[in-house]
Amino acid sequence: MLFRKAKTILVLTASVLFLCGHPGLVSQSSALSFDKNREIALEITRLFRASRAVISKHQKMINNPDIGDKGLSPEKVIDEARANFKKAAGSEFRLEAGTTLKGLGQLAMLNAIREVMSNAQPLINERGRGFKGFLPAVFARLVADSYNRLMKGRAYIKLTAPRQYIRNRSNRPDKWEHNVIENQFRNADYKRDKPFVEEARHRGRSAFRLIIPEYYNKSCLPCHGEPRGERDITGGKKEGGKLGELGGAISFTIYK
Ligand code: HEC
């Protein structure tokens, strides 16, 4: 246990030093083609979603007040995320060696997941407490924050939603995300699940941007469904969302 913690810290520290020490990276990323950027964005968002699915799968156990240690260690979440990734991608997750943007982005995502799960251990292992507020969307926001810190100025990830469905203000869509959600994803002809990609600006810089629509399924509706305004288990107000409706989006940016 102690060894594992020490190992996690070591890996985190090493990767922070690693990421900070590469001044050549920014110019390197600007040389990447549109297709290469799309490949990287799909890879990282896939890993992100694969890890969030691990939290969904274990939500009942996380909420159980009768179990102390849940055994949901950082490495267990990563192992299960790799399995989910394989199911979604049809091939194994492979960490690219070297200092390519893809390799650094993969490593930063793994380390973001490790950091969040490491910090969450006392909370999720607390015996006697049922609902702990540790939800897939909360996990995703924390992982995104950590990822963005690690990838500072190179790439950026965010879980967002249609404007009227936003719970946490830090997840609000920016102008570009809002436009894609309203004018593409909501268009009856828009193909379900299809990522939208474009060269566009982000925070004043030109960038490659990708955004993936997500829809409410049955498991989301106790919190995001009807009746609108009623309190859910988290104490928040239900959105009045409907089964299959557009409920969120994952947004990814690679800066030029
Ligand atoms: C137990 C209640 C609960 C369930 C079930 C739930 N959510 Fe949420 N959701 C929340 C809360 C609370 C937040 C705010 C999280 C935060 O603080 O960042 C949230 C945030 C989100 C966000 C980020 C945007 C925002 O509103 O801040 C999206 C997107 C989202 N949920 C989609 C879903 C989808 C899709 C499902 C089903 C697969 C789902 N949620 C299931 C409670 C829930």
Short mmCIF file of C-alpha atoms and ligand atoms in Angstrom, two decimals:
data_model
loop_
_atom_site.label_atom_id
_atom_site.label_comp_id
_atom_site.label_asym_id
_atom_site.label_seq_id
_atom_site.Cartn_x
_atom_site.Cartn_y
_atom_site.Cartn_z
CA MET A 1 0.00 0.00 0.00
CA LEU A 2 2.71 2.42 1.09
CA PHE A 3 4.88 1.27 -1.76
CA ARG A 4 2.07 1.83 -4.20
CA LYS A 5 1.52 5.35 -2.92
CA ALA A 6 5.21 6.12 -3.19
CA LYS A 7 5.22 4.72 -6.70
CA THR A 8 2.25 6.89 -7.68
CA ILE A 9 3.94 10.01 -6.34
CA LEU A 10 7.13 9.09 -8.16
CA VAL A 11 5.34 8.61 -11.45
CA LEU A 12 3.47 11.90 -10.98
CA THR A 13 6.60 13.83 -10.12
CA ALA A 14 8.53 12.31 -12.98
CA SER A 15 5.84 13.20 -15.48
CA VAL A 16 5.52 16.77 -14.23
CA LEU A 17 9.25 17.27 -14.68
CA PHE A 18 9.04 15.52 -18.02
CA LEU A 19 6.21 17.74 -19.29
CA CYS A 20 7.81 20.95 -18.07
CA GLY A 21 11.16 20.22 -19.63
CA HIS A 22 10.14 20.12 -23.27
CA PRO A 23 10.22 23.54 -24.88
CA GLY A 24 10.30 21.92 -28.31
CA LEU A 25 6.88 20.40 -27.92
CA VAL A 26 4.79 23.41 -28.85
CA SER A 27 6.43 23.86 -32.22
CA GLN A 28 6.24 20.12 -32.74
CA SER A 29 2.48 20.03 -32.20
CA SER A 30 1.90 22.80 -34.74
CA ALA A 31 3.41 20.52 -37.36
CA LEU A 32 0.82 17.82 -36.78
CA SER A 33 -1.74 17.25 -39.51
CA PHE A 34 -5.48 17.59 -39.00
CA ASP A 35 -5.84 13.80 -39.14
CA LYS A 36 -3.07 13.24 -36.62
CA ASN A 37 -4.69 15.73 -34.26
CA ARG A 38 -8.00 13.95 -34.66
CA GLU A 39 -6.35 10.62 -33.87
CA ILE A 40 -4.79 12.03 -30.69
CA ALA A 41 -8.03 13.70 -29.59
CA LEU A 42 -10.01 10.49 -30.12
CA GLU A 43 -7.43 8.46 -28.24
CA ILE A 44 -7.35 10.71 -25.18
CA THR A 45 -11.12 11.25 -25.00
CA ARG A 46 -11.61 7.48 -25.32
CA LEU A 47 -9.33 6.86 -22.35
CA PHE A 48 -11.09 9.61 -20.40
CA ARG A 49 -14.52 8.06 -21.03
CA ALA A 50 -13.20 4.55 -20.36
CA SER A 51 -12.04 5.64 -16.90
CA ARG A 52 -15.29 7.46 -16.11
CA ALA A 53 -17.17 4.24 -16.97
CA VAL A 54 -15.22 2.49 -14.20
CA ILE A 55 -16.65 4.93 -11.66
CA SER A 56 -20.19 4.39 -13.05
CA LYS A 57 -19.78 0.65 -12.80
CA HIS A 58 -18.74 0.82 -9.14
CA GLN A 59 -21.11 3.61 -8.09
CA LYS A 60 -23.25 1.33 -5.90
CA MET A 61 -20.21 0.02 -4.09
CA ILE A 62 -18.79 3.52 -3.65
CA ASN A 63 -22.10 4.57 -2.06
CA ASN A 64 -22.20 1.56 0.29
CA PRO A 65 -21.81 2.69 3.93
CA ASP A 66 -21.09 -0.86 5.17
CA ILE A 67 -17.80 -1.42 3.33
CA GLY A 68 -14.61 0.38 4.38
CA ASP A 69 -11.81 -0.32 1.93
CA LYS A 70 -13.42 -0.55 -1.52
CA GLY A 71 -10.27 -1.78 -3.25
CA LEU A 72 -10.78 0.85 -5.94
CA SER A 73 -7.13 1.83 -6.11
CA PRO A 74 -5.65 4.06 -8.83
CA GLU A 75 -4.12 1.02 -10.57
CA LYS A 76 -7.39 -0.92 -10.44
CA VAL A 77 -9.23 1.98 -12.09
CA ILE A 78 -6.51 2.16 -14.75
CA ASP A 79 -6.65 -1.59 -15.41
CA GLU A 80 -10.42 -1.50 -15.83
CA ALA A 81 -10.19 1.65 -17.94
CA ARG A 82 -7.75 -0.16 -20.25
CA ALA A 83 -10.26 -3.00 -20.59
CA ASN A 84 -13.07 -0.51 -21.38
CA PHE A 85 -10.78 1.24 -23.84
CA LYS A 86 -10.12 -2.03 -25.64
CA LYS A 87 -13.85 -2.72 -25.91
CA ALA A 88 -14.49 0.75 -27.36
CA ALA A 89 -11.45 0.90 -29.65
CA GLY A 90 -11.24 -2.72 -30.71
CA SER A 91 -7.54 -2.74 -29.85
CA GLU A 92 -5.35 -2.55 -26.75
CA PHE A 93 -4.40 0.78 -25.22
CA ARG A 94 -0.71 1.30 -26.01
CA LEU A 95 1.34 4.02 -24.41
CA GLU A 96 3.40 5.63 -27.16
CA ALA A 97 7.05 5.94 -26.23
CA GLY A 98 9.00 9.16 -26.51
CA THR A 99 7.98 12.79 -26.34
CA THR A 100 5.32 12.90 -29.03
CA LEU A 101 2.17 14.83 -28.20
CA LYS A 102 0.24 11.57 -28.27
CA GLY A 103 2.59 9.86 -25.80
CA LEU A 104 2.65 12.85 -23.47
CA GLY A 105 -1.12 13.20 -23.69
CA GLN A 106 -1.65 9.52 -22.88
CA LEU A 107 0.73 9.68 -19.94
CA ALA A 108 -0.87 12.86 -18.59
CA MET A 109 -4.31 11.23 -18.75
CA LEU A 110 -3.09 8.12 -16.89
CA ASN A 111 -1.44 10.31 -14.27
CA ALA A 112 -4.51 12.52 -13.92
CA ILE A 113 -6.62 9.40 -13.21
CA ARG A 114 -3.99 8.19 -10.72
CA GLU A 115 -3.92 11.54 -8.94
CA VAL A 116 -7.70 11.82 -8.63
CA MET A 117 -8.13 8.23 -7.42
CA SER A 118 -5.25 8.57 -5.01
CA ASN A 119 -6.76 11.74 -3.48
CA ALA A 120 -10.23 10.14 -3.37
CA GLN A 121 -9.20 7.10 -1.28
CA PRO A 122 -10.09 8.53 2.17
CA LEU A 123 -13.48 9.73 0.88
CA ILE A 124 -14.55 6.59 -0.94
CA ASN A 125 -13.25 4.28 1.80
CA GLU A 126 -15.10 6.06 4.60
CA ARG A 127 -17.22 3.54 6.44
CA GLY A 128 -20.61 4.63 7.74
CA ARG A 129 -21.16 7.22 5.00
CA GLY A 130 -23.51 6.34 2.13
CA PHE A 131 -23.65 8.88 -0.68
CA LYS A 132 -20.30 10.62 -0.89
CA GLY A 133 -20.77 12.88 -3.88
CA PHE A 134 -18.14 10.90 -5.79
CA LEU A 135 -19.92 10.63 -9.15
CA PRO A 136 -18.73 9.99 -12.72
CA ALA A 137 -19.18 13.68 -13.63
CA VAL A 138 -17.28 14.80 -10.53
CA PHE A 139 -14.50 12.32 -11.26
CA ALA A 140 -14.43 13.58 -14.86
CA ARG A 141 -14.16 17.22 -13.78
CA LEU A 142 -11.31 16.45 -11.37
CA VAL A 143 -9.46 14.35 -13.97
CA ALA A 144 -9.90 17.12 -16.54
CA ASP A 145 -8.51 19.71 -14.10
CA SER A 146 -5.50 17.55 -13.39
CA TYR A 147 -4.96 16.72 -17.08
CA ASN A 148 -5.10 20.38 -18.05
CA ARG A 149 -2.59 21.24 -15.38
CA LEU A 150 -0.22 18.52 -16.63
CA MET A 151 -0.66 19.44 -20.32
CA LYS A 152 -0.55 23.17 -19.69
CA GLY A 153 -0.66 25.08 -22.93
CA ARG A 154 -0.53 22.02 -25.19
CA ALA A 155 -3.90 20.32 -24.91
CA TYR A 156 -7.10 20.77 -22.93
CA ILE A 157 -10.08 18.55 -22.02
CA LYS A 158 -13.47 19.39 -20.57
CA LEU A 159 -16.81 17.76 -19.82
CA THR A 160 -19.56 20.19 -20.75
CA ALA A 161 -23.29 20.18 -21.53
CA PRO A 162 -26.02 22.19 -23.25
CA ARG A 163 -26.20 25.58 -21.55
CA GLN A 164 -29.59 25.06 -19.93
CA TYR A 165 -28.43 21.75 -18.38
CA ILE A 166 -25.28 22.96 -16.69
CA ARG A 167 -25.00 22.21 -12.97
CA ASN A 168 -21.46 23.20 -12.26
CA ARG A 169 -20.58 26.61 -13.68
CA SER A 170 -17.02 25.56 -14.40
CA ASN A 171 -18.43 23.14 -16.99
CA ARG A 172 -20.25 25.85 -18.99
CA PRO A 173 -19.77 25.54 -22.76
CA ASP A 174 -17.72 28.29 -24.41
CA LYS A 175 -19.02 30.02 -27.54
CA TRP A 176 -17.65 27.41 -29.95
CA GLU A 177 -18.97 24.49 -27.87
CA HIS A 178 -22.34 26.19 -27.49
CA ASN A 179 -22.61 26.74 -31.26
CA VAL A 180 -21.72 23.14 -32.10
CA ILE A 181 -24.19 21.82 -29.49
CA GLU A 182 -27.05 24.01 -30.71
CA ASN A 183 -26.40 24.06 -34.48
CA GLN A 184 -24.86 20.64 -35.13
CA PHE A 185 -25.74 18.16 -32.38
CA ARG A 186 -29.34 19.36 -32.07
CA ASN A 187 -29.87 19.21 -35.81
CA ALA A 188 -32.18 16.26 -36.58
CA ASP A 189 -29.86 15.21 -39.42
CA TYR A 190 -26.73 15.10 -37.24
CA LYS A 191 -25.44 11.54 -36.90
CA ARG A 192 -25.66 10.20 -33.34
CA ASP A 193 -22.36 9.90 -31.43
CA LYS A 194 -20.38 11.52 -34.24
CA PRO A 195 -17.52 13.76 -33.06
CA PHE A 196 -17.43 17.25 -34.58
CA VAL A 197 -13.96 18.50 -35.53
CA GLU A 198 -12.78 21.91 -36.65
CA GLU A 199 -9.86 24.30 -36.66
CA ALA A 200 -11.06 27.00 -34.30
CA ARG A 201 -9.83 29.34 -31.61
CA HIS A 202 -9.67 28.43 -27.95
CA ARG A 203 -8.82 30.97 -25.28
CA GLY A 204 -7.42 33.33 -27.88
CA ARG A 205 -5.17 30.76 -29.58
CA SER A 206 -5.70 28.92 -32.83
CA ALA A 207 -6.31 25.27 -32.19
CA PHE A 208 -7.63 21.95 -33.36
CA ARG A 209 -10.92 21.25 -31.59
CA LEU A 210 -13.01 18.10 -31.25
CA ILE A 211 -16.29 17.66 -29.37
CA ILE A 212 -18.26 14.44 -28.81
CA PRO A 213 -22.01 14.43 -28.01
CA GLU A 214 -23.33 12.33 -25.10
CA TYR A 215 -26.93 11.39 -24.39
CA TYR A 216 -28.99 10.66 -21.29
CA ASN A 217 -29.61 6.97 -20.72
CA LYS A 218 -31.82 5.40 -18.04
CA SER A 219 -29.13 5.59 -15.36
CA CYS A 220 -28.82 9.38 -15.71
CA LEU A 221 -32.49 10.21 -15.26
CA PRO A 222 -32.82 9.80 -11.45
CA CYS A 223 -30.63 12.93 -11.32
CA HIS A 224 -31.02 14.66 -14.69
CA GLY A 225 -34.58 13.58 -15.58
CA GLU A 226 -38.09 14.63 -14.67
CA PRO A 227 -39.78 16.25 -12.88
CA ARG A 228 -37.69 19.32 -13.59
CA GLY A 229 -36.67 21.22 -10.46
CA GLU A 230 -37.20 18.30 -8.06
CA ARG A 231 -34.19 17.56 -5.82
CA ASP A 232 -32.07 14.53 -6.64
CA ILE A 233 -29.91 12.45 -4.27
CA THR A 234 -27.06 14.98 -4.56
CA GLY A 235 -29.32 17.83 -3.45
CA GLY A 236 -29.19 19.38 -6.93
CA LYS A 237 -32.19 20.17 -9.10
CA LYS A 238 -33.20 17.74 -11.83
CA GLU A 239 -32.94 19.12 -15.35
CA GLY A 240 -36.08 17.51 -16.78
CA GLY A 241 -34.01 15.61 -19.33
CA LYS A 242 -35.49 12.81 -21.40
CA LEU A 243 -34.22 9.38 -22.35
CA GLY A 244 -31.89 9.60 -25.37
CA GLU A 245 -31.73 13.39 -25.27
CA LEU A 246 -28.44 15.24 -25.74
CA GLY A 247 -27.19 15.70 -22.17
CA GLY A 248 -23.51 16.53 -22.42
CA ALA A 249 -20.38 16.71 -24.51
CA ILE A 250 -16.68 16.05 -24.20
CA SER A 251 -14.54 18.79 -25.64
CA PHE A 252 -10.87 18.44 -26.53
CA THR A 253 -8.39 21.04 -27.75
CA ILE A 254 -4.90 20.77 -29.19
CA TYR A 255 -3.18 24.14 -29.47
CA LYS A 256 -1.18 25.12 -32.51
C1 HEC B 1 -26.46 10.70 -8.74
C2 HEC B 1 -26.84 11.78 -9.60
C3 HEC B 1 -26.32 11.82 -11.03
C4 HEC B 1 -26.37 10.84 -11.99
C5 HEC B 1 -26.97 9.43 -11.87
C6 HEC B 1 -25.79 11.40 -13.18
N1 HEC B 1 -25.37 12.69 -12.94
FE1 HEC B 1 -24.58 13.96 -14.29
N2 HEC B 1 -24.19 15.29 -12.80
C7 HEC B 1 -24.60 15.16 -11.49
C8 HEC B 1 -24.00 16.24 -10.71
C9 HEC B 1 -24.20 16.46 -9.22
C10 HEC B 1 -23.22 17.00 -11.59
C11 HEC B 1 -22.34 18.20 -11.27
C12 HEC B 1 -20.92 17.65 -11.15
C13 HEC B 1 -19.88 18.66 -10.82
O1 HEC B 1 -19.90 19.20 -9.73
O2 HEC B 1 -19.01 18.89 -11.66
C14 HEC B 1 -23.37 16.38 -12.90
C15 HEC B 1 -22.76 16.85 -14.05
C16 HEC B 1 -22.95 16.31 -15.30
C17 HEC B 1 -22.36 16.85 -16.51
C18 HEC B 1 -21.40 18.04 -16.61
C19 HEC B 1 -22.09 19.32 -16.91
C20 HEC B 1 -22.70 19.96 -15.72
O3 HEC B 1 -23.93 19.93 -15.65
O4 HEC B 1 -21.98 20.50 -14.86
C21 HEC B 1 -22.79 16.05 -17.52
C22 HEC B 1 -22.47 16.19 -19.00
C23 HEC B 1 -23.59 15.00 -16.93
N3 HEC B 1 -23.68 15.19 -15.59
C24 HEC B 1 -24.17 13.98 -17.66
C25 HEC B 1 -24.66 12.83 -17.07
C26 HEC B 1 -24.99 11.63 -17.81
C27 HEC B 1 -24.90 11.51 -19.34
C28 HEC B 1 -25.37 10.71 -16.90
C29 HEC B 1 -25.76 9.27 -17.13
C30 HEC B 1 -24.84 8.45 -17.91
C31 HEC B 1 -25.31 11.34 -15.58
N4 HEC B 1 -24.86 12.61 -15.74
C32 HEC B 1 -25.64 10.73 -14.40
C33 HEC B 1 -25.42 14.18 -11.01
C34 HEC B 1 -25.67 12.98 -11.64
#
